[in-house]
Amino acid sequence: MSESPLKVTMKGNEAVRVPAYFISKHEGFVGSIKTFIEDFVVTEIDINGQKVKTAQVMQTAGCASSEETQMNAESKENLYCSGSQDADVTSDWEAGSDTPLPALGSFDLDVILGPSVSEDLEQFVMTLREKRPSGPELSLGSFADKHQRANVHRAVRHRFPFLLTITIQPEIRVREDPDYRELARLVREEEAEDFFRFIDAKVGGSSYTFGPDDSKEHRTAVHHFLNRRFGKLVETKSFSSQGRTSISVRLREHGKPKKRTAEERKDEDIYTAFTLCKENLETLEAISYMAAALGVLPSDFTYAGIKDKRAITYQSMVVKKVSPQRLKEKAAEFEKRGMRLSQICSVGEPLKLGRLQGNHFDLVVRNLRPHGASDEHFSGADVHGRLAALIKEAVENRRGFVNYYGPQRFGSGQSVLSDQVGLTLLKEDMVSAVRLFLSPEESDDPPSLAKRHFLQTGNAKESLALMPLSKPRERLMLRALNRYGTGPDGCVQAWLSLPHSMRVFYPHAYCSRVWNDAAAHRLSTMGLGVRQGDLVWTQTGQKRTEDTGETACPQIHVVTCEEEQAGVYSLEHVLLPMPGNSVKYPENAMRTWYQERLAGDGLAECRFRVSSLKLNLPGCYRPLLAIPHNLSYQLRRAAFSHGAKKQESVTESPTLSLNFDLDSSCYATICLREIMKCET
């Protein structure tokens, strides 16, 4: 791509706070998207380049019929953009949205047990914490279905690893695990909880390390307890580091918990792949419903990427511990909830996050007109010819678009955006981060009332009672604040109550904001050419990270003066770094910009680690430009009557159908914005 003399155009928009720098000069047009659900159809493209709704099941779900197929799939995995979210479809992750968390490890117990029993369980746990009596039990009720009982056992054990769940069919009771109580006398309670979660995870070969302990006598007592209680399951050893001694526990590769039956072991090895078509549902909302119906945890489902709610979407999934036959039996029930399952088959492993090449979009843009033209002054015979010329010019532009993160990344429409929460977390101000997270909207809807009550009173228990069940993130945090307090330590525990994927989302949102602003600054100050000191990728060195879709290549090339003059690289080769502790910055004016921007945000000395929350941000590289592939379009004319009587006027409302592919982590709405030259 040669440099154009065209100046970069900017249209600011404070509502979405995404820069709108355009790299092409066509006029564009106005229109509306997502008028109807069927106007926005997203189809995942698997690692073999096949659309999942038309591909053979072997391709979509990794059902390898031969070793060669398996090896081909694995070798291709690293060649493609493998972002965990199809960037335009990450509205699931907006701060304060109604969407469940990505990879939530458990159900909301209010949903499983009912609010009353869940509250009784919370009170039971608080009593154990405060008085530590011996031998009390609490009944959770009766559950006739064995899958429902299994679901209750898993969910309670995950939420409270220090409890034993006991079935006296069909009743389930809970009491404190005496082994946990004994371990909690030897180590800190937080360590005891983490250790029991580690044991329950059953990941062979994994390890857990207790905090430093300089007393040999005390370490011996811990060793004796672990070997007596978990000797068939774990190996323990002491090791020294920097003058301190700690105990490390390793889960044996073939160790199995004593209580697991042969049937349970058989279920553990079952993986079933399928293609999910959902309509007007979040990906994780669909997973939560399917998990509850099947008696498994949401974390038993794996997928390549998150898809949008306001759309019809097709994507590959794999569920653990559910046979193909059982999944087929539930298909009719799922269809009533807007989910259609197809291409169901057995596979040998879960689906890896990011295991996709990209996404195909089938979009319809309605209410088309030129910029500056109103509906009443732009109708009839003028429509088709004028619009056809504008659309042809816009769509046939082959320069691509600036690869901005879309407003979904930051929680568009929220009073406090995700990147603001992320910045506060990077500053390690946990109390302020919690208050930002729980900031209400201006409305008086139930979630806002609950948040407002917490900010005004600090009473987490009352706020939890007010918070709707559809807000799992807020409920998890309020529950932790009620348990641990609202001070700095309690707020750390509140953040730790969220899964790692959710905690790290907020700092990533901040880094995405910096990337967007860096891209806008780079284009406005340095133009559309490749400059000395820019970072570029080469075909042989490009690689994408599995969890973000950005380039993470250890051999980033820095453009030389000679290469700039010779025009060796084009703008589509240029990368900009996402801030982190392992990235290289451009060796030109952009390096200074990054330094000044981070310093201005109070992060001049930031190491992009938040140890208390177990967060580490190494950073990555994102291409400055994105280019749609296989783009086609069709302009249609549709007539609508303005009344019930035939003699009343009829207005022709043209629609535009657009079909194209994008690499993973690229936003279709940002692509449309470049085409239309307006906010979509």
XYZ file of C-alpha atoms in Angstrom:
680
model
C 0.000 0.000 0.000
C 1.591 3.237 -1.089
C 1.238 6.366 0.995
C -1.690 8.547 0.069
C -1.555 12.375 0.171
C -4.954 12.236 1.787
C -5.075 13.666 5.288
C -6.412 11.424 7.979
C -9.948 12.413 8.901
C -11.174 12.350 12.479
C -14.674 12.375 13.853
C -14.742 12.312 17.643
C -17.503 10.652 19.618
C -17.453 11.027 23.367
C -20.324 8.592 23.861
C -18.336 5.598 22.672
C -14.877 7.112 23.161
C -13.456 5.253 20.173
C -11.428 7.466 17.810
C -12.807 7.633 14.261
C -9.783 8.179 12.056
C -10.465 7.105 8.493
C -7.792 6.108 6.011
C -9.870 6.444 2.832
C -11.539 9.484 1.329
C -14.860 8.216 -0.032
C -17.994 10.046 1.096
C -19.846 7.178 2.734
C -23.513 7.071 3.676
C -25.893 6.819 6.641
C -27.779 3.715 7.712
C -28.807 1.608 10.693
C -27.665 -1.886 11.688
C -29.250 -4.563 13.882
C -32.753 -3.256 13.214
C -33.796 -6.904 13.365
C -31.942 -9.860 14.881
C -31.591 -11.490 11.476
C -29.769 -8.394 10.180
C -26.587 -9.486 11.979
C -25.488 -13.096 11.417
C -22.076 -14.249 12.663
C -20.589 -17.582 11.636
C -17.365 -18.815 13.165
C -14.592 -19.825 10.764
C -12.653 -22.806 12.092
C -8.902 -23.300 11.917
C -9.302 -25.056 8.558
C -10.997 -22.000 7.052
C -14.472 -23.582 7.037
C -17.668 -21.938 8.277
C -18.871 -24.028 11.187
C -22.510 -24.219 10.078
C -21.503 -25.778 6.759
C -18.248 -27.564 7.650
C -18.067 -31.263 8.347
C -18.186 -32.060 12.048
C -14.610 -33.368 11.902
C -13.472 -29.868 10.990
C -15.615 -27.802 13.341
C -15.116 -29.736 16.521
C -11.740 -31.335 16.052
C -13.195 -34.839 15.603
C -10.033 -36.303 14.156
C -10.567 -39.413 12.099
C -6.850 -39.886 11.690
C -3.583 -38.827 13.243
C -2.835 -36.788 10.138
C -6.011 -34.722 10.555
C -5.105 -34.057 14.176
C -1.580 -32.942 13.270
C -2.823 -30.684 10.481
C -5.253 -28.977 12.849
C -2.574 -28.419 15.459
C -0.051 -27.090 12.966
C -2.548 -24.596 11.567
C -3.608 -23.373 14.980
C -0.587 -21.107 15.339
C -0.833 -19.664 11.843
C -4.068 -17.797 12.356
C -5.337 -14.968 14.457
C -6.644 -16.766 17.497
C -8.365 -14.156 19.629
C -10.510 -15.410 22.433
C -13.287 -13.036 21.438
C -14.595 -12.188 18.044
C -13.929 -8.550 18.742
C -17.201 -7.158 17.487
C -19.028 -9.676 19.573
C -17.571 -9.006 23.001
C -20.585 -7.134 24.330
C -20.898 -10.069 26.754
C -18.013 -8.525 28.661
C -19.330 -5.018 29.110
C -19.020 -3.814 32.673
C -22.366 -4.038 34.368
C -24.120 -5.880 31.539
C -26.605 -8.678 32.134
C -24.196 -11.256 30.777
C -22.664 -14.030 32.870
C -18.932 -14.034 33.212
C -16.616 -15.738 30.771
C -15.546 -19.107 32.182
C -17.474 -18.739 35.418
C -16.399 -21.763 37.416
C -19.723 -22.198 39.194
C -23.398 -21.421 39.062
C -24.978 -18.713 41.150
C -26.225 -20.720 44.110
C -29.304 -18.503 44.257
C -30.312 -20.015 40.926
C -29.502 -23.615 41.870
C -30.836 -23.683 45.428
C -33.242 -20.766 45.426
C -32.596 -17.441 47.220
C -33.913 -18.653 50.595
C -31.773 -21.814 50.806
C -28.777 -19.968 49.394
C -29.126 -17.359 52.132
C -29.385 -20.118 54.743
C -26.179 -21.625 53.368
C -24.407 -18.253 53.583
C -25.493 -17.879 57.202
C -24.385 -21.451 57.948
C -20.929 -20.680 56.537
C -20.668 -17.446 58.511
C -21.573 -19.347 61.697
C -18.836 -21.874 61.011
C -16.364 -19.058 60.475
C -17.253 -17.233 63.668
C -17.909 -20.022 66.189
C -16.414 -23.123 64.574
C -18.764 -25.562 66.362
C -18.346 -29.286 65.859
C -20.763 -31.405 63.893
C -23.587 -29.071 62.643
C -25.380 -29.917 59.396
C -27.642 -27.966 57.062
C -30.204 -29.481 54.716
C -30.251 -28.025 51.220
C -33.491 -29.797 50.328
C -34.450 -32.801 48.241
C -33.427 -33.326 44.600
C -35.059 -36.244 42.804
C -32.999 -36.035 39.599
C -29.485 -37.481 39.903
C -28.067 -34.947 37.439
C -29.515 -32.121 39.513
C -27.959 -33.652 42.642
C -24.597 -33.860 40.900
C -24.959 -30.229 39.900
C -25.643 -29.179 43.509
C -22.652 -31.185 44.809
C -20.265 -29.613 42.279
C -21.530 -26.069 42.689
C -21.500 -26.041 46.507
C -18.097 -27.727 46.669
C -16.633 -25.224 44.213
C -18.081 -22.237 46.069
C -17.208 -23.549 49.541
C -14.332 -26.060 49.264
C -14.285 -26.487 53.062
C -17.768 -28.088 53.089
C -18.713 -31.729 52.682
C -21.885 -32.458 50.710
C -23.690 -35.623 51.747
C -26.576 -37.336 49.949
C -29.236 -39.133 51.979
C -31.316 -39.752 48.896
C -32.965 -37.592 47.747
C -31.861 -35.034 50.368
C -28.503 -33.223 50.261
C -26.900 -31.998 53.486
C -23.714 -30.032 54.104
C -21.295 -29.863 57.002
C -17.767 -28.651 57.525
C -15.048 -30.954 56.218
C -13.023 -32.040 59.297
C -9.934 -32.388 57.098
C -10.274 -28.745 56.135
C -10.619 -27.749 59.770
C -7.456 -29.650 60.648
C -5.483 -28.093 57.785
C -6.777 -24.612 58.676
C -5.160 -25.030 62.098
C -1.798 -25.603 60.405
C -1.898 -22.972 57.644
C -3.767 -19.760 56.897
C -7.472 -20.219 56.048
C -6.955 -18.658 52.615
C -4.278 -21.264 51.908
C -6.512 -24.074 53.144
C -9.334 -22.941 50.816
C -6.990 -22.613 47.847
C -5.511 -26.038 48.564
C -8.891 -27.773 48.649
C -9.868 -26.084 45.361
C -6.575 -27.338 43.953
C -7.425 -30.881 45.081
C -10.959 -30.691 43.661
C -9.684 -29.468 40.294
C -8.064 -32.904 39.760
C -5.478 -31.649 37.252
C -2.816 -34.367 37.192
C 0.740 -33.049 37.365
C -0.306 -29.638 38.704
C 1.179 -28.294 41.915
C 0.310 -26.022 44.825
C 2.814 -24.186 47.018
C 2.113 -23.034 50.566
C 3.628 -19.826 51.885
C 7.152 -19.769 53.370
C 7.487 -21.626 56.665
C 10.806 -21.455 58.535
C 9.787 -23.895 61.278
C 10.943 -27.420 60.465
C 8.720 -28.849 63.192
C 5.671 -27.098 61.756
C 6.506 -28.161 58.185
C 6.778 -31.757 59.417
C 3.273 -31.525 60.887
C 1.920 -30.240 57.569
C 3.705 -33.020 55.647
C 2.279 -35.642 58.001
C -1.273 -34.342 57.608
C -1.080 -34.160 53.811
C 0.427 -37.631 53.469
C -2.063 -39.165 55.898
C -5.135 -37.583 54.276
C -4.095 -37.283 50.608
C -1.148 -39.677 50.354
C -2.604 -41.653 47.431
C -3.371 -38.456 45.581
C -0.377 -36.149 46.104
C 3.374 -35.968 46.600
C 4.845 -33.372 48.976
C 8.293 -31.894 49.341
C 10.044 -28.934 50.970
C 12.229 -26.614 48.932
C 14.234 -23.466 49.622
C 14.175 -20.225 47.653
C 15.890 -16.969 48.589
C 16.606 -18.262 52.082
C 12.990 -19.259 52.819
C 11.534 -22.779 52.879
C 8.096 -23.736 51.545
C 6.078 -26.899 51.006
C 5.097 -27.843 47.463
C 2.302 -30.340 46.762
C 2.066 -32.091 43.398
C -1.047 -33.931 42.237
C -0.095 -37.363 40.951
C -0.679 -37.908 37.229
C -2.931 -40.900 37.854
C -4.125 -40.064 41.332
C -7.883 -40.208 41.826
C -9.972 -38.967 44.762
C -11.166 -41.795 46.948
C -14.850 -41.013 46.501
C -14.900 -41.058 42.686
C -16.764 -44.081 41.326
C -16.057 -45.977 38.111
C -19.054 -44.231 36.538
C -17.668 -40.827 37.522
C -14.271 -41.692 36.061
C -15.978 -42.760 32.844
C -17.918 -39.488 32.691
C -14.713 -37.468 33.188
C -13.354 -38.839 29.904
C -16.408 -37.987 27.760
C -16.221 -34.998 25.410
C -19.011 -34.167 22.983
C -18.637 -31.586 20.219
C -21.497 -29.694 18.601
C -22.348 -26.572 16.648
C -24.495 -24.074 18.550
C -26.817 -21.706 16.719
C -28.276 -19.154 19.108
C -30.586 -16.209 18.590
C -30.751 -13.141 20.839
C -28.710 -14.900 23.531
C -25.294 -14.274 24.985
C -22.892 -17.176 24.533
C -22.469 -17.541 28.280
C -26.170 -17.164 28.959
C -26.711 -20.129 26.631
C -23.953 -22.096 28.372
C -25.440 -21.442 31.823
C -28.838 -22.743 30.725
C -27.420 -25.832 29.010
C -25.194 -26.599 32.009
C -28.130 -26.420 34.421
C -30.231 -28.691 32.198
C -27.413 -31.230 31.782
C -26.256 -31.225 35.408
C -22.712 -30.031 34.702
C -20.802 -26.826 35.416
C -20.492 -23.956 32.938
C -16.736 -24.535 33.047
C -17.351 -27.981 31.504
C -18.149 -26.175 28.230
C -15.284 -25.005 26.027
C -15.483 -22.772 22.970
C -13.237 -20.852 20.606
C -14.757 -17.411 21.098
C -17.618 -15.345 22.535
C -20.418 -14.278 20.199
C -22.797 -11.320 20.272
C -26.262 -11.333 21.815
C -28.074 -9.142 19.316
C -27.424 -11.496 16.433
C -27.896 -14.975 15.061
C -24.590 -16.742 15.652
C -23.028 -20.103 14.826
C -20.078 -21.463 16.798
C -18.314 -24.682 17.775
C -18.464 -25.993 21.328
C -17.356 -29.038 23.305
C -18.997 -30.174 26.540
C -17.337 -32.481 29.056
C -19.038 -35.343 30.918
C -22.070 -35.409 28.566
C -22.561 -38.121 25.947
C -23.768 -37.332 22.409
C -26.953 -39.284 23.092
C -27.775 -37.273 26.223
C -27.092 -34.009 24.388
C -29.434 -35.063 21.560
C -32.138 -35.859 24.109
C -31.977 -32.264 25.371
C -31.932 -30.631 21.918
C -35.686 -30.049 21.742
C -35.671 -28.397 25.175
C -32.799 -26.119 24.154
C -34.544 -25.117 20.932
C -37.406 -23.640 22.957
C -34.841 -21.257 24.474
C -33.456 -20.051 21.140
C -30.616 -22.596 20.825
C -30.275 -25.113 17.998
C -27.656 -27.870 18.201
C -26.253 -29.726 15.217
C -23.232 -31.819 14.166
C -23.129 -33.614 17.533
C -20.321 -36.142 17.883
C -17.779 -37.590 20.321
C -14.292 -36.054 20.474
C -11.171 -36.745 22.479
C -10.426 -33.339 23.976
C -11.921 -29.928 24.842
C -11.931 -27.023 22.400
C -9.156 -24.511 22.972
C -10.006 -20.866 23.445
C -8.918 -19.037 20.306
C -9.009 -22.110 18.076
C -10.575 -20.285 15.143
C -9.428 -18.458 12.030
C -11.960 -15.665 12.227
C -15.635 -14.939 11.647
C -17.923 -14.534 8.657
C -20.537 -11.765 8.776
C -23.831 -11.508 6.877
C -25.157 -8.016 7.618
C -28.083 -5.884 6.513
C -27.919 -2.077 6.721
C -31.313 -0.320 6.546
C -32.617 3.256 6.230
C -29.887 4.212 3.770
C -29.305 7.783 2.650
C -26.371 10.102 1.897
C -24.811 12.133 4.680
C -26.864 15.256 5.346
C -30.011 13.993 3.618
C -33.239 13.484 5.566
C -35.756 10.757 4.813
C -38.368 13.103 3.373
C -35.877 14.774 1.032
C -34.315 11.554 -0.155
C -36.817 9.143 -1.625
C -38.252 7.881 -4.864
C -36.210 7.707 -8.032
C -33.232 9.536 -6.547
C -32.528 6.767 -4.074
C -31.126 3.903 -6.046
C -28.828 5.720 -8.447
C -27.273 8.062 -5.884
C -26.895 5.397 -3.229
C -25.568 2.846 -5.696
C -22.720 5.181 -6.597
C -21.916 5.986 -2.961
C -22.015 2.352 -1.902
C -19.938 1.138 -4.838
C -17.251 3.709 -4.014
C -17.314 2.839 -0.290
C -17.418 -0.944 -0.483
C -14.850 -1.277 -3.235
C -12.293 0.611 -1.170
C -9.535 -1.944 -0.580
C -7.474 -0.057 1.958
C -9.016 -1.737 4.967
C -9.728 0.057 8.219
C -7.937 1.121 11.378
C -8.038 -1.909 13.651
C -9.591 -0.141 16.643
C -11.147 -1.978 19.530
C -14.869 -1.274 19.361
C -16.996 0.342 22.078
C -18.102 -3.109 23.275
C -14.591 -3.579 24.667
C -15.135 -0.724 27.116
C -18.763 -1.230 28.145
C -20.530 1.267 25.894
C -23.503 2.931 27.532
C -22.199 2.389 31.066
C -21.663 5.268 33.462
C -18.210 3.924 34.344
C -16.345 2.233 31.530
C -14.284 -0.922 31.922
C -11.007 0.792 31.124
C -11.473 3.174 34.064
C -11.887 0.196 36.392
C -8.799 -1.398 34.812
C -6.678 1.704 35.332
C -7.656 1.808 39.011
C -6.737 -1.868 39.409
C -3.324 -1.264 37.833
C -2.827 1.458 40.447
C -3.750 -1.212 43.035
C -6.436 0.977 44.600
C -8.799 -1.882 45.339
C -11.402 0.087 47.274
C -11.833 2.658 44.502
C -11.923 -0.107 41.894
C -14.768 -1.822 43.742
C -16.711 1.434 44.000
C -16.214 2.078 40.282
C -17.307 -1.462 39.480
C -20.469 -0.952 41.548
C -21.257 2.531 40.204
C -24.988 2.783 39.348
C -26.521 4.117 36.167
C -28.759 7.184 36.295
C -31.854 4.998 36.050
C -33.824 3.437 38.891
C -33.693 -0.114 37.608
C -33.065 -2.820 40.272
C -29.307 -3.212 39.607
C -28.755 0.540 39.898
C -30.812 0.718 43.079
C -28.735 -2.087 44.611
C -25.445 -0.430 43.612
C -26.600 2.963 44.837
C -27.607 1.441 48.177
C -24.131 -0.048 48.609
C -22.325 3.209 47.783
C -24.573 5.148 50.168
C -24.629 2.708 53.074
C -21.696 0.333 52.598
C -24.055 -2.501 53.561
C -23.092 -5.360 51.239
C -25.641 -7.800 52.698
C -28.631 -5.535 52.042
C -27.290 -4.633 48.601
C -26.894 -8.332 47.764
C -30.549 -8.890 48.634
C -31.511 -6.089 46.236
C -29.257 -7.240 43.379
C -31.116 -9.263 40.690
C -30.047 -12.840 39.979
C -29.224 -11.745 36.404
C -26.160 -9.892 37.725
C -23.785 -12.722 38.710
C -20.635 -10.580 38.775
C -22.100 -7.997 41.090
C -23.571 -10.700 43.313
C -20.243 -12.511 43.606
C -18.530 -9.299 44.609
C -21.201 -8.210 47.089
C -21.206 -11.672 48.651
C -17.431 -11.460 49.167
C -17.694 -7.922 50.581
C -20.313 -9.143 53.034
C -18.033 -11.984 54.074
C -14.657 -10.209 54.225
C -15.587 -6.560 54.820
C -15.343 -3.429 52.693
C -11.794 -2.370 53.647
C -8.740 -2.823 51.415
C -8.287 -6.514 52.302
C -11.982 -7.215 51.854
C -11.955 -5.512 48.453
C -9.010 -7.682 47.379
C -11.062 -10.744 48.322
C -14.037 -9.305 46.429
C -11.964 -9.087 43.250
C -10.570 -12.563 43.850
C -14.142 -13.871 43.998
C -14.357 -13.199 40.260
C -12.676 -15.702 37.925
C -9.263 -14.779 36.570
C -10.630 -14.206 33.057
C -12.932 -11.513 34.417
C -10.345 -9.853 36.655
C -7.831 -9.551 33.836
C -10.489 -8.225 31.448
C -10.501 -4.798 33.122
C -6.743 -4.070 32.886
C -6.894 -5.402 29.316
C -9.678 -2.899 28.606
C -7.412 -0.089 29.818
C -4.559 -1.322 27.604
C -7.005 -1.504 24.690
C -7.947 2.124 25.284
C -4.283 3.100 25.182
C -3.864 1.124 21.949
C -6.802 2.925 20.320
C -5.409 6.324 21.262
C -1.934 5.279 20.128
C -3.290 4.264 16.718
C -5.100 7.582 16.338
C -1.970 9.520 17.328
C 0.286 7.464 15.053
C -1.895 8.134 12.005
C -2.560 11.811 12.700
C 1.079 12.736 13.377
C 3.062 10.326 11.199
C 0.709 9.774 8.272
C -0.095 6.652 6.323
C 3.442 5.663 5.415
C 5.787 3.307 7.235
C 8.370 5.293 9.199
C 11.770 4.551 10.612
C 11.407 3.021 14.075
C 7.988 1.500 13.356
C 7.458 -2.108 14.397
C 6.464 -4.536 11.652
C 5.859 -8.245 11.261
C 7.008 -10.529 8.517
C 5.206 -13.580 7.134
C 7.766 -15.920 8.687
C 7.699 -14.318 12.103
C 4.010 -13.691 12.679
C 2.259 -15.541 15.456
C -0.914 -14.807 17.379
C -1.587 -15.224 21.050
C -4.264 -17.708 22.028
C -6.179 -15.439 24.355
C -6.288 -12.091 22.570
C -5.766 -12.558 18.852
C -2.943 -10.034 18.712
C 0.518 -10.757 17.429
C 2.969 -12.025 20.035
C 6.167 -12.493 18.071
C 9.510 -12.499 19.914
C 11.374 -11.212 16.828
C 9.629 -7.952 16.045
C 11.447 -6.043 13.330
C 12.237 -2.342 13.667
C 12.053 -0.451 10.355
C 15.350 1.140 9.291
C 15.880 4.445 7.497
C 16.849 2.567 4.331
C 13.698 0.441 4.461
C 11.529 3.518 4.902
C 13.096 5.190 1.876
C 12.829 2.040 -0.243
C 9.195 1.446 0.736
C 9.918 -2.128 1.802
C 6.874 -2.294 4.088
C 3.300 -1.024 3.824
C 0.961 0.215 6.535
C -0.752 -3.157 6.845
C 2.540 -4.588 8.164
C 2.790 -2.061 11.021
C 2.154 -3.204 14.587
C 1.463 -1.182 17.700
C 2.080 -2.687 21.148
C -0.510 -3.168 23.838
C 1.197 -1.946 27.037
C 2.712 -4.669 29.185
C 5.907 -5.804 30.871
C 7.304 -7.827 27.945
C 6.675 -5.733 24.824
C 9.009 -3.615 22.751
C 7.903 -0.071 21.917
C 8.468 1.715 18.585
C 11.848 3.392 18.232
C 10.484 6.736 17.085
C 8.182 9.446 18.426
C 5.587 6.845 19.396
C 7.834 5.573 22.192
C 7.697 9.025 23.813
C 3.942 9.119 23.321
C 3.507 5.829 25.182
C 5.754 7.002 28.021
C 3.894 10.292 28.387
C 0.483 8.647 28.168
C 1.236 6.086 30.879
C 2.848 8.735 33.084
C -0.203 10.959 32.619
C -2.382 8.123 33.846
C -0.163 7.622 36.889
C 1.510 4.464 35.574
C 5.036 5.705 34.918
C 6.460 3.055 37.250
C 3.830 0.415 36.567
C 5.169 -3.128 36.078
C 1.798 -4.349 34.769
C 1.507 -6.885 37.550
C -1.092 -6.896 40.304
C 0.259 -9.563 42.624
C -2.605 -9.443 45.099
C -5.026 -10.338 42.282
C -2.653 -12.804 40.575
C -2.626 -10.690 37.412
C 0.261 -10.371 34.968
C 0.037 -8.405 31.710
C 2.955 -9.171 29.392
C 1.456 -7.109 26.558
C 1.184 -8.042 22.887
C 1.194 -6.542 19.394
C -1.855 -5.644 17.307
C -1.822 -4.862 13.561
C -2.592 -1.217 12.858
C -4.850 -2.118 9.933
C -7.423 -4.847 9.350
C -8.755 -5.842 5.954
C -12.071 -7.626 5.263
C -11.823 -10.658 2.998
C -14.282 -12.167 0.498
C -16.408 -9.019 0.576
C -19.582 -8.873 -1.487
C -22.645 -6.643 -1.379
C -26.092 -6.096 -2.870
C -28.307 -3.014 -2.792
C -32.003 -3.850 -2.607
C -35.122 -1.721 -2.840
C -38.007 -2.472 -0.466
C -41.404 -0.749 -0.434
C -43.288 0.049 2.769
C -46.813 1.483 3.011
C -47.462 4.394 5.397
C -50.943 3.284 6.389
C -53.567 0.631 6.067
C -55.305 2.134 3.032
C -53.991 1.442 -0.426
C -54.210 5.080 -1.483
C -51.787 6.161 1.247
C -48.204 6.905 0.302
C -45.531 4.287 -0.189
C -41.862 4.989 0.617
C -39.041 3.034 -0.922
C -36.525 2.104 1.758
C -33.350 0.645 0.264
C -31.314 -1.925 2.166
C -27.693 -3.002 1.777
C -26.583 -6.608 2.276
C -22.906 -7.014 3.150
C -21.000 -10.290 3.418
C -17.345 -10.509 4.482
C -14.790 -12.325 6.646
C -12.672 -10.783 9.403
C -9.749 -12.174 11.338
C -10.459 -12.941 14.957
C -10.327 -9.940 17.298
C -11.443 -7.544 14.535
C -14.672 -5.596 14.923
C -17.372 -5.678 12.236
C -18.853 -2.422 13.537
C -15.490 -0.684 13.104
C -15.290 -2.072 9.571
C -18.771 -0.696 8.852
C -17.791 2.672 10.293
C -14.948 2.969 7.782
C -17.276 1.988 4.939
C -20.141 4.270 5.964
C -18.082 7.115 7.494
C -20.414 7.338 10.476
C -20.999 5.758 13.861
C -22.951 2.509 13.492
